[in-house]
Structures are given as structure tokens and as C-alpha cells.
mmCIF file of C-alpha atoms and ligand atoms in Angstrom:
data_model
loop_
_atom_site.group_PDB
_atom_site.id
_atom_site.type_symbol
_atom_site.label_atom_id
_atom_site.label_comp_id
_atom_site.label_asym_id
_atom_site.label_seq_id
_atom_site.Cartn_x
_atom_site.Cartn_y
_atom_site.Cartn_z
ATOM 1 C CA MET A 1 79.389 57.915 188.648
ATOM 2 C CA LYS A 2 81.312 61.112 187.913
ATOM 3 C CA THR A 3 84.439 61.098 190.075
ATOM 4 C CA ILE A 4 86.770 58.338 191.186
ATOM 5 C CA ALA A 5 89.965 58.461 193.240
ATOM 6 C CA VAL A 6 93.147 56.397 193.239
ATOM 7 C CA LEU A 7 95.866 55.978 195.851
ATOM 8 C CA THR A 8 98.837 53.728 196.582
ATOM 9 C CA SER A 9 99.259 52.270 200.075
ATOM 10 C CA GLY A 10 101.656 50.116 202.103
ATOM 11 C CA GLY A 11 105.003 49.053 200.620
ATOM 12 C CA ASP A 12 105.841 50.525 197.208
ATOM 13 C CA ALA A 13 106.150 48.145 194.272
ATOM 14 C CA PRO A 14 107.467 48.629 190.725
ATOM 15 C CA GLY A 15 104.493 48.979 188.384
ATOM 16 C CA MET A 16 102.393 51.117 190.723
ATOM 17 C CA ASN A 17 102.964 54.124 188.437
ATOM 18 C CA ALA A 18 101.958 52.130 185.362
ATOM 19 C CA CYS A 19 98.808 51.140 187.246
ATOM 20 C CA ILE A 20 97.934 54.720 188.227
ATOM 21 C CA ARG A 21 98.400 55.732 184.578
ATOM 22 C CA SER A 22 96.042 52.994 183.480
ATOM 23 C CA VAL A 23 93.409 53.966 186.065
ATOM 24 C CA VAL A 24 93.604 57.623 185.047
ATOM 25 C CA ARG A 25 93.409 57.085 181.308
ATOM 26 C CA SER A 26 90.782 54.321 181.549
ATOM 27 C CA GLY A 27 88.773 56.607 183.806
ATOM 28 C CA ALA A 28 89.019 59.420 181.247
ATOM 29 C CA ALA A 29 87.888 57.006 178.523
ATOM 30 C CA HIS A 30 84.768 56.308 180.623
ATOM 31 C CA GLY A 31 84.183 60.066 180.982
ATOM 32 C CA LEU A 32 85.165 60.090 184.671
ATOM 33 C CA GLN A 33 87.060 62.731 186.633
ATOM 34 C CA VAL A 34 89.982 61.095 188.414
ATOM 35 C CA ILE A 35 91.766 62.461 191.457
ATOM 36 C CA GLY A 36 94.843 61.027 193.173
ATOM 37 C CA PHE A 37 95.481 61.071 196.916
ATOM 38 C CA ARG A 38 99.077 61.534 197.968
ATOM 39 C CA ARG A 39 100.792 59.383 200.643
ATOM 40 C CA GLY A 40 98.171 56.632 200.850
ATOM 41 C CA PHE A 41 95.611 56.712 203.644
ATOM 42 C CA THR A 42 97.546 59.530 205.352
ATOM 43 C CA GLY A 43 96.840 61.858 202.417
ATOM 44 C CA LEU A 44 93.275 60.546 202.165
ATOM 45 C CA MET A 45 92.533 61.556 205.768
ATOM 46 C CA ALA A 46 94.231 64.944 205.240
ATOM 47 C CA GLY A 47 92.400 65.724 201.989
ATOM 48 C CA ASP A 48 95.730 65.913 200.152
ATOM 49 C CA TYR A 49 94.767 65.212 196.533
ATOM 50 C CA ILE A 50 95.451 66.359 192.994
ATOM 51 C CA PRO A 51 93.345 66.157 189.836
ATOM 52 C CA LEU A 52 94.731 63.551 187.471
ATOM 53 C CA GLY A 53 94.022 64.151 183.799
ATOM 54 C CA PRO A 54 95.562 62.005 181.069
ATOM 55 C CA ARG A 55 98.561 64.391 180.722
ATOM 56 C CA ALA A 56 99.331 64.179 184.467
ATOM 57 C CA VAL A 57 100.442 60.582 184.067
ATOM 58 C CA ALA A 58 102.710 61.065 181.055
ATOM 59 C CA ASN A 59 106.186 59.547 181.225
ATOM 60 C CA ILE A 60 105.642 57.474 184.375
ATOM 61 C CA ILE A 61 104.977 53.968 182.990
ATOM 62 C CA GLN A 62 108.695 53.119 183.242
ATOM 63 C CA ARG A 63 109.326 54.573 186.702
ATOM 64 C CA GLY A 64 109.622 52.528 189.902
ATOM 65 C CA GLY A 65 108.061 53.545 193.222
ATOM 66 C CA THR A 66 104.845 55.558 193.169
ATOM 67 C CA PHE A 67 104.705 59.211 192.169
ATOM 68 C CA LEU A 68 101.665 59.677 194.426
ATOM 69 C CA GLY A 69 103.721 58.496 197.397
ATOM 70 C CA THR A 70 102.648 55.872 199.916
ATOM 71 C CA SER A 71 102.578 55.393 203.678
ATOM 72 C CA ARG A 72 101.626 53.197 206.579
ATOM 73 C CA SER A 73 98.957 54.881 208.658
ATOM 74 C CA PRO A 74 98.019 53.490 212.075
ATOM 75 C CA GLU A 75 95.386 56.251 212.401
ATOM 76 C CA PHE A 76 93.381 54.849 209.473
ATOM 77 C CA LYS A 77 92.894 51.608 211.410
ATOM 78 C CA GLY A 78 90.642 53.489 213.844
ATOM 79 C CA THR A 79 87.078 54.659 213.136
ATOM 80 C CA GLU A 80 88.032 58.294 213.779
ATOM 81 C CA GLY A 81 90.708 58.175 211.101
ATOM 82 C CA ARG A 82 88.325 56.607 208.627
ATOM 83 C CA ARG A 83 85.637 59.190 209.524
ATOM 84 C CA LYS A 84 88.071 61.909 208.404
ATOM 85 C CA ALA A 85 88.660 60.000 205.156
ATOM 86 C CA ILE A 86 84.919 59.619 204.521
ATOM 87 C CA ASP A 87 84.380 63.372 205.040
ATOM 88 C CA VAL A 88 87.133 64.138 202.542
ATOM 89 C CA LEU A 89 85.763 61.688 199.971
ATOM 90 C CA GLU A 90 82.218 63.020 200.321
ATOM 91 C CA LYS A 91 83.329 66.662 200.026
ATOM 92 C CA ALA A 92 85.381 65.832 196.924
ATOM 93 C CA GLY A 93 82.365 64.020 195.421
ATOM 94 C CA VAL A 94 84.243 60.735 195.127
ATOM 95 C CA GLU A 95 81.944 57.798 194.409
ATOM 96 C CA GLY A 96 84.559 55.147 193.695
ATOM 97 C CA LEU A 97 87.993 54.524 195.242
ATOM 98 C CA ILE A 98 90.786 52.396 193.795
ATOM 99 C CA VAL A 99 93.552 51.326 196.168
ATOM 100 C CA ILE A 100 96.778 49.769 194.914
ATOM 101 C CA GLY A 101 98.478 47.953 197.783
ATOM 102 C CA GLY A 102 98.714 44.777 199.834
ATOM 103 C CA ASP A 103 96.522 42.909 202.297
ATOM 104 C CA GLY A 104 96.726 45.602 204.996
ATOM 105 C CA SER A 105 95.455 48.210 202.559
ATOM 106 C CA PHE A 106 92.605 45.903 201.521
ATOM 107 C CA ARG A 107 91.525 45.478 205.151
ATOM 108 C CA GLY A 108 91.540 49.262 205.429
ATOM 109 C CA ILE A 109 89.262 49.892 202.448
ATOM 110 C CA TYR A 110 86.959 47.060 203.450
ATOM 111 C CA ASP A 111 86.448 48.722 206.839
ATOM 112 C CA LEU A 112 85.888 52.041 205.040
ATOM 113 C CA ILE A 113 83.166 50.842 202.664
ATOM 114 C CA ARG A 114 81.194 49.346 205.537
ATOM 115 C CA GLU A 115 80.966 52.817 207.053
ATOM 116 C CA CYS A 116 79.857 54.807 203.962
ATOM 117 C CA ASP A 117 78.258 54.501 200.502
ATOM 118 C CA ILE A 118 81.465 54.820 198.518
ATOM 119 C CA ARG A 119 82.515 51.912 196.313
ATOM 120 C CA ALA A 120 86.072 50.592 196.522
ATOM 121 C CA VAL A 121 88.174 48.163 194.494
ATOM 122 C CA GLY A 122 91.638 46.849 195.382
ATOM 123 C CA ILE A 123 94.555 46.127 193.048
ATOM 124 C CA PRO A 124 97.328 43.822 194.322
ATOM 125 C CA GLY A 125 100.582 45.791 194.346
ATOM 126 C CA THR A 126 103.304 44.140 196.415
ATOM 127 C CA ILE A 127 106.619 42.525 195.550
ATOM 128 C CA ASP A 128 105.901 39.727 198.074
ATOM 129 C CA ASN A 129 103.187 38.141 195.870
ATOM 130 C CA ASP A 130 101.377 37.029 199.038
ATOM 131 C CA ILE A 131 97.875 37.935 197.857
ATOM 132 C CA TYR A 132 95.219 35.325 197.131
ATOM 133 C CA GLY A 133 93.143 35.863 193.974
ATOM 134 C CA THR A 134 95.876 36.634 191.471
ATOM 135 C CA ASP A 135 98.644 34.496 189.982
ATOM 136 C CA VAL A 136 101.108 37.304 190.613
ATOM 137 C CA SER A 137 100.910 40.750 192.155
ATOM 138 C CA ILE A 138 102.263 43.925 190.598
ATOM 139 C CA GLY A 139 105.979 44.315 191.381
ATOM 140 C CA PHE A 140 106.806 40.635 191.928
ATOM 141 C CA ASP A 141 108.381 40.040 188.521
ATOM 142 C CA THR A 142 110.590 43.133 188.757
ATOM 143 C CA ALA A 143 111.725 42.257 192.286
ATOM 144 C CA VAL A 144 112.558 38.695 191.201
ATOM 145 C CA ASN A 145 114.714 40.011 188.354
ATOM 146 C CA THR A 146 116.437 42.531 190.642
ATOM 147 C CA VAL A 147 117.239 39.829 193.197
ATOM 148 C CA LEU A 148 118.382 37.463 190.463
ATOM 149 C CA GLU A 149 120.905 39.998 189.189
ATOM 150 C CA ALA A 150 122.299 40.300 192.720
ATOM 151 C CA ILE A 151 122.504 36.508 193.096
ATOM 152 C CA ASP A 152 124.380 36.171 189.793
ATOM 153 C CA ARG A 153 126.939 38.671 191.081
ATOM 154 C CA ILE A 154 127.235 36.912 194.427
ATOM 155 C CA ARG A 155 127.753 33.621 192.560
ATOM 156 C CA ASP A 156 130.814 35.097 190.790
ATOM 157 C CA THR A 157 132.416 35.887 194.148
ATOM 158 C CA ALA A 158 131.219 32.679 195.796
ATOM 159 C CA ALA A 159 132.747 30.578 192.998
ATOM 160 C CA SER A 160 135.995 32.566 192.920
ATOM 161 C CA HIS A 161 136.522 32.166 196.677
ATOM 162 C CA GLU A 162 134.912 28.709 197.000
ATOM 163 C CA ARG A 163 132.449 30.051 199.523
ATOM 164 C CA LEU A 164 129.040 29.445 200.961
ATOM 165 C CA PHE A 165 126.669 32.435 200.924
ATOM 166 C CA PHE A 166 123.338 32.919 202.642
ATOM 167 C CA VAL A 167 121.279 35.495 200.749
ATOM 168 C CA GLU A 168 118.272 36.931 202.562
ATOM 169 C CA VAL A 169 115.394 38.145 200.397
ATOM 170 C CA MET A 170 112.045 39.825 201.081
ATOM 171 C CA GLY A 171 108.677 38.076 201.132
ATOM 172 C CA ARG A 172 107.332 38.421 204.682
ATOM 173 C CA GLN A 173 105.541 35.129 205.465
ATOM 174 C CA SER A 174 105.671 33.915 201.838
ATOM 175 C CA GLY A 175 108.521 32.257 200.009
ATOM 176 C CA PHE A 176 107.512 33.252 196.462
ATOM 177 C CA ILE A 177 110.494 35.521 195.802
ATOM 178 C CA ALA A 178 112.916 33.044 197.420
ATOM 179 C CA LEU A 179 111.662 30.042 195.457
ATOM 180 C CA GLU A 180 111.510 31.873 192.128
ATOM 181 C CA VAL A 181 115.055 33.238 192.404
ATOM 182 C CA GLY A 182 116.259 29.931 193.849
ATOM 183 C CA LEU A 183 115.139 28.134 190.709
ATOM 184 C CA ALA A 184 116.268 30.879 188.341
ATOM 185 C CA GLY A 185 119.623 31.394 190.052
ATOM 186 C CA GLY A 186 120.527 27.731 190.542
ATOM 187 C CA ALA A 187 120.619 27.974 194.343
ATOM 188 C CA GLU A 188 121.743 24.955 196.364
ATOM 189 C CA ALA A 189 118.894 25.391 198.844
ATOM 190 C CA VAL A 190 115.925 27.669 199.509
ATOM 191 C CA VAL A 191 114.484 28.397 202.948
ATOM 192 C CA VAL A 192 110.815 29.426 202.970
ATOM 193 C CA PRO A 193 108.292 29.971 205.779
ATOM 194 C CA GLU A 194 105.937 27.445 204.167
ATOM 195 C CA ALA A 195 108.261 24.498 204.934
ATOM 196 C CA PRO A 196 110.066 23.671 208.188
ATOM 197 C CA THR A 197 113.821 24.241 208.223
ATOM 198 C CA ASP A 198 115.844 21.241 209.357
ATOM 199 C CA ILE A 199 119.306 22.592 210.172
ATOM 200 C CA LYS A 200 120.908 19.145 210.215
ATOM 201 C CA GLN A 201 119.449 18.326 206.799
ATOM 202 C CA LEU A 202 120.455 21.726 205.353
ATOM 203 C CA SER A 203 123.982 21.371 206.767
ATOM 204 C CA LYS A 204 124.250 17.900 205.254
ATOM 205 C CA VAL A 205 123.169 19.189 201.838
ATOM 206 C CA LEU A 206 125.822 21.901 201.990
ATOM 207 C CA ILE A 207 128.668 19.726 203.222
ATOM 208 C CA ASP A 208 127.768 17.057 200.637
ATOM 209 C CA SER A 209 127.908 19.716 197.905
ATOM 210 C CA GLN A 210 131.397 20.629 199.045
ATOM 211 C CA HIS A 211 132.463 16.979 199.037
ATOM 212 C CA ARG A 212 131.097 16.545 195.528
ATOM 213 C CA GLY A 213 133.509 19.257 194.416
ATOM 214 C CA LYS A 214 131.112 22.176 194.001
ATOM 215 C CA SER A 215 133.063 25.423 194.087
ATOM 216 C CA SER A 216 130.307 27.463 195.710
ATOM 217 C CA SER A 217 126.936 27.224 197.399
ATOM 218 C CA ILE A 218 124.133 29.753 197.708
ATOM 219 C CA VAL A 219 121.230 29.396 200.112
ATOM 220 C CA ILE A 220 118.276 31.744 199.588
ATOM 221 C CA VAL A 221 116.510 32.647 202.833
ATOM 222 C CA THR A 222 113.123 34.384 203.201
ATOM 223 C CA GLU A 223 113.352 37.209 205.737
ATOM 224 C CA GLY A 224 110.114 36.326 207.610
ATOM 225 C CA ASP A 225 108.988 38.732 210.308
ATOM 226 C CA GLU A 226 112.455 39.830 211.384
ATOM 227 C CA PRO A 227 115.129 40.724 208.833
ATOM 228 C CA GLY A 228 118.498 39.179 209.743
ATOM 229 C CA VAL A 229 117.343 35.564 210.058
ATOM 230 C CA ALA A 230 120.044 34.540 207.540
ATOM 231 C CA PHE A 231 122.729 35.381 210.149
ATOM 232 C CA THR A 232 121.122 32.932 212.584
ATOM 233 C CA LEU A 233 120.987 30.192 209.952
ATOM 234 C CA ALA A 234 124.636 30.749 209.043
ATOM 235 C CA GLU A 235 125.631 30.380 212.699
ATOM 236 C CA GLN A 236 123.525 27.246 213.114
ATOM 237 C CA VAL A 237 125.103 25.610 210.059
ATOM 238 C CA LYS A 238 128.576 26.522 211.343
ATOM 239 C CA ALA A 239 127.748 25.001 214.728
ATOM 240 C CA CYS A 240 126.416 21.858 213.018
ATOM 241 C CA VAL A 241 129.145 21.077 210.450
ATOM 242 C CA GLY A 242 131.764 23.802 210.923
ATOM 243 C CA MET A 243 131.232 25.456 207.527
ATOM 244 C CA GLU A 244 132.142 29.144 207.324
ATOM 245 C CA SER A 245 129.901 31.380 205.260
ATOM 246 C CA ARG A 246 129.070 34.954 204.255
ATOM 247 C CA VAL A 247 125.665 36.552 204.681
ATOM 248 C CA VAL A 248 124.079 39.093 202.328
ATOM 249 C CA VAL A 249 120.834 40.813 203.319
ATOM 250 C CA LEU A 250 119.533 42.410 200.136
ATOM 251 C CA GLY A 251 117.037 44.692 201.903
ATOM 252 C CA HIS A 252 115.448 47.624 200.150
ATOM 253 C CA ILE A 253 117.270 47.340 196.832
ATOM 254 C CA GLN A 254 114.582 44.736 196.067
ATOM 255 C CA ARG A 255 111.700 47.217 196.031
ATOM 256 C CA GLY A 256 112.648 49.900 193.542
ATOM 257 C CA GLY A 257 113.681 50.043 189.912
ATOM 258 C CA SER A 258 112.039 50.307 186.537
ATOM 259 C CA PRO A 259 109.248 47.730 186.198
ATOM 260 C CA THR A 260 109.678 44.814 183.806
ATOM 261 C CA ALA A 261 107.428 44.494 180.756
ATOM 262 C CA LYS A 262 105.424 41.823 182.622
ATOM 263 C CA ASP A 263 104.762 44.137 185.562
ATOM 264 C CA ARG A 264 103.844 47.061 183.315
ATOM 265 C CA VAL A 265 101.369 44.950 181.350
ATOM 266 C CA LEU A 266 99.840 43.418 184.493
ATOM 267 C CA ALA A 267 99.550 46.864 186.090
ATOM 268 C CA THR A 268 97.942 48.235 182.939
ATOM 269 C CA LEU A 269 95.385 45.417 182.650
ATOM 270 C CA LEU A 270 94.442 45.506 186.330
ATOM 271 C CA GLY A 271 94.167 49.312 186.411
ATOM 272 C CA ALA A 272 91.721 49.235 183.495
ATOM 273 C CA ALA A 273 89.818 46.300 185.038
ATOM 274 C CA ALA A 274 89.434 48.132 188.347
ATOM 275 C CA VAL A 275 87.825 51.111 186.604
ATOM 276 C CA THR A 276 85.480 48.803 184.689
ATOM 277 C CA ALA A 277 84.548 47.056 187.951
ATOM 278 C CA LEU A 278 83.634 50.379 189.592
ATOM 279 C CA VAL A 279 81.652 51.521 186.547
ATOM 280 C CA GLU A 280 79.736 48.233 186.634
ATOM 281 C CA GLY A 281 78.805 48.897 190.266
ATOM 282 C CA LYS A 282 81.205 46.426 191.895
ATOM 283 C CA THR A 283 82.632 47.114 195.340
ATOM 284 C CA GLY A 284 84.572 45.285 198.058
ATOM 285 C CA VAL A 285 86.495 43.256 195.490
ATOM 286 C CA MET A 286 90.077 42.916 194.297
ATOM 287 C CA VAL A 287 90.937 42.637 190.604
ATOM 288 C CA GLY A 288 93.533 39.984 189.848
ATOM 289 C CA GLU A 289 94.752 37.893 186.949
ATOM 290 C CA ILE A 290 94.411 34.101 186.959
ATOM 291 C CA ASN A 291 95.378 32.084 183.867
ATOM 292 C CA ASN A 292 95.481 35.295 181.804
ATOM 293 C CA MET A 293 91.924 36.216 182.747
ATOM 294 C CA VAL A 294 90.856 39.117 184.942
ATOM 295 C CA VAL A 295 89.165 37.715 188.048
ATOM 296 C CA LEU A 296 87.332 39.549 190.837
ATOM 297 C CA THR A 297 87.837 38.223 194.373
ATOM 298 C CA PRO A 298 85.986 39.455 197.483
ATOM 299 C CA LEU A 299 88.486 41.497 199.527
ATOM 300 C CA PRO A 300 88.189 39.307 202.666
ATOM 301 C CA GLU A 301 89.311 36.305 200.585
ATOM 302 C CA ALA A 302 92.258 38.252 199.165
ATOM 303 C CA TRP A 303 93.710 38.696 202.651
ATOM 304 C CA GLY A 304 92.067 35.716 204.376
ATOM 305 C CA LYS A 305 92.962 32.866 202.035
ATOM 306 C CA LYS A 306 96.522 31.690 201.725
ATOM 307 C CA LYS A 307 98.141 31.576 198.302
ATOM 308 C CA ILE A 308 99.826 28.183 198.130
ATOM 309 C CA LEU A 309 103.521 27.893 197.320
ATOM 310 C CA ASP A 310 104.241 24.917 195.072
ATOM 311 C CA LEU A 311 106.482 22.831 197.352
ATOM 312 C CA SER A 312 107.336 20.390 194.545
ATOM 313 C CA ARG A 313 109.398 23.240 193.118
ATOM 314 C CA LEU A 314 111.273 23.404 196.396
ATOM 315 C CA SER A 315 112.368 19.798 196.065
ATOM 316 C CA LEU A 316 113.334 20.497 192.452
ATOM 317 C CA VAL A 317 115.849 23.043 193.751
ATOM 318 C CA GLY A 318 117.502 20.221 195.726
ATOM 319 C CA THR A 319 117.402 17.806 192.784
ATOM 320 C CA LEU A 320 118.995 20.314 190.433
ATOM 321 C CA ALA A 321 121.719 21.321 192.891
ATOM 322 C CA GLY A 322 123.391 18.161 191.551
HETATM 323 P P1 ADP B 401 100.201 46.493 202.714
HETATM 324 O O1 ADP B 401 98.959 47.094 202.148
HETATM 325 O O2 ADP B 401 101.345 46.537 201.768
HETATM 326 O O3 ADP B 401 99.941 45.122 203.327
HETATM 327 P P2 ADP B 401 100.284 47.575 205.433
HETATM 328 O O4 ADP B 401 100.044 46.267 206.097
HETATM 329 O O5 ADP B 401 101.305 48.477 206.034
HETATM 330 O O6 ADP B 401 100.696 47.437 203.905
HETATM 331 O O7 ADP B 401 98.880 48.342 205.404
HETATM 332 C C1 ADP B 401 98.761 49.636 204.823
HETATM 333 C C2 ADP B 401 97.778 50.436 205.624
HETATM 334 O O8 ADP B 401 96.498 49.795 205.601
HETATM 335 C C3 ADP B 401 98.101 50.571 207.104
HETATM 336 O O9 ADP B 401 98.999 51.597 207.366
HETATM 337 C C4 ADP B 401 96.741 50.868 207.703
HETATM 338 O O10 ADP B 401 96.382 52.232 207.533
HETATM 339 C C5 ADP B 401 95.823 50.033 206.825
HETATM 340 N N1 ADP B 401 95.554 48.764 207.504
HETATM 341 C C6 ADP B 401 96.404 47.733 207.685
HETATM 342 N N2 ADP B 401 95.848 46.742 208.385
HETATM 343 C C7 ADP B 401 94.585 47.146 208.673
HETATM 344 C C8 ADP B 401 93.497 46.572 209.381
HETATM 345 N N3 ADP B 401 93.606 45.359 209.947
HETATM 346 N N4 ADP B 401 92.355 47.285 209.461
HETATM 347 C C9 ADP B 401 92.237 48.507 208.895
HETATM 348 N N5 ADP B 401 93.235 49.102 208.205
HETATM 349 C C10 ADP B 401 94.398 48.452 208.092
#
């Protein structure tokens, strides 16, 4: 193998740059040429790429987002779009492709490798942490710390005004961010897609907290498919027990920012592992980290199996709300 390519796809996540750096410099250490496609699959189909030598990735390990850019590309879901991508890869002499992204991106590269001889390896980069085959995905730790800082600030105001706040966080169909920040931020309750929400029960918890003399309450809510669900919950609780509340939808402030040390190290290890996997002839796999060990998981499992949220931690939130 002489040439490999790297791209970032889907939602950006802090640590993607650190991962690209690791891919590029690990590739160079293996004597490989590395190129980088801009704007995810969109740039791949358009042949928009740049050579990436070790100096091209200087001074990016600490930067959020992805300097290569990213995109969502409906065209790549079709065979014609992927045909364009295969032509580009073949003309550029690319034998191995590394894609940093989420489950959608993994489905995309799995379709691609069934239609050509190019090898491909996925690296989990998403703040949602909803990927099977790795304890955490790149960007999760940074997003959790960003959200936590916001919750600490909201707590100051909530306590000063003796208020109830609903704080909506990202996570799509997974409550990993919500549960982590709920525990770390001392939330009174956490609403996750993995457990049914009983409005009467939630309202009772909140009204009981008030009666016990708590000066403030914070409920963390996972956004789910449609952002804004926290407004509905707030209205339902008001209708149930008459409690007024404020709603904060954190939105896109959760995605950016300088990656934490944990995310930089994870990104670095997985970037290097992805290059090793390609060099060893692996394809159709995702590199992840489980119990501090690099683990390869077939791509269909990475998107097809559900990473389980530890629901005992959810009840601990209630216990500790005191
Ligand atoms: P993420 O990788 O973060 O989950 P998306 O779901 O937006 O982000 O997927 C990124 C890109 O991957 C999409 O724009 C599309 O080009 C490709 N993709 C997503 N789902 C599929 C699919 N089922 N089959 C083929 N390609 C897909």
C-alpha cells in the first residue's frame, strides 16, 4: 500500500483534528502518502483533496471542529454518487480510506467497499457516544465538559431565583451526554430515550424536592429526534402540578471547542490504530477502545448493535437528588 486517504463526515466533534494529525503522522511513519478529502463525502465525490504531509497537521491538535471540513451528503447514499467517489479514489491511487464520523458515515463506507477493491476503516467521532464497539467516541468527553460548565452556570441562577430549569442536551436517540452531565452536575432528574418518561412521577419528584426545601431543580433532557422536547416536558409538568419553569436548549454550543486531554489521547490512539489496521490488510472495520485496549469491530455491528446505557446510574441520579 502506497497511498491512503482520510476524511471527516457527519457532525463535527472535538478531537477530529487530533485524529487527522495522528493518521497523517502514523501514515508517514509507515512510509505512506496521505491525502485528505475536504467536506466529507461531498469532497470525495468531487475529487477535492489535498496532500497531507506531517507539517500540514502542525498546530491543530488543540483545535475543535475539523480543518478538513465535513458535510452530510444525500448523493453519496446512491450508487451514482459512490461511483464518482470510486473513480476519484482510483485516479488518486488511494488503496485505503479512513473515515472519522458516526454511524451514517460507516454505512456509507461499507456500501463503498462492497463496490470496489479499496480498503476502509472507520473511527468513531461523534459527541453523542452512540456507537457500539468503543467505550466512548471522540468528542464525547469534551461535549460533556462543555455542557457541565453550562449547567453549573444555570444552577447559580436557578438557586438564586429558586427556580426549576429544564436543560435540553444533544445525544439523538442516546442518553449518554444527559446521564453523564446529570451525575456530574447533580441534576434532580435526567430524561433519556432509553427509559420511558412518566410525567406524573417526574412532577412528583420535582414538587417533593421543593417541599423538602431545595432551592433549585435542574432536569436534563435528551433532545431525541426533534430539538425542543424540553418545552413540551415543561408544559406537561406545569399542567400536572402547576410548577413554573425555565427551559434552556443548549444546541450547537455543545459541538465545538478545544478537545479535552481525554479526547485528544483517544483520537491519537485510534488514528494510529486505524493506519495499522489498513497496513495489516483489514477493511470494513471500526477501531474503538474498550477497557483501554484497541478493539476492531465489523462496521455493521458498530451501527447495528445498540450501546447500552447503564440505567442503574439513572436511578442513582434520583437517589442523590436527596
Ligand atoms: P454521522 O456519520 O455523524 O452519523 P450522518 O448520519 O449525517 O452523520 O451520515 C453522514 C453521511 O454518511 C451522509 O450524509 C451520507 O452521505 C452517508 N450515509 C448516511 N447514511 C447512509 C446509508 N444508510 N447508506 C449510505 N450512506 C449513508
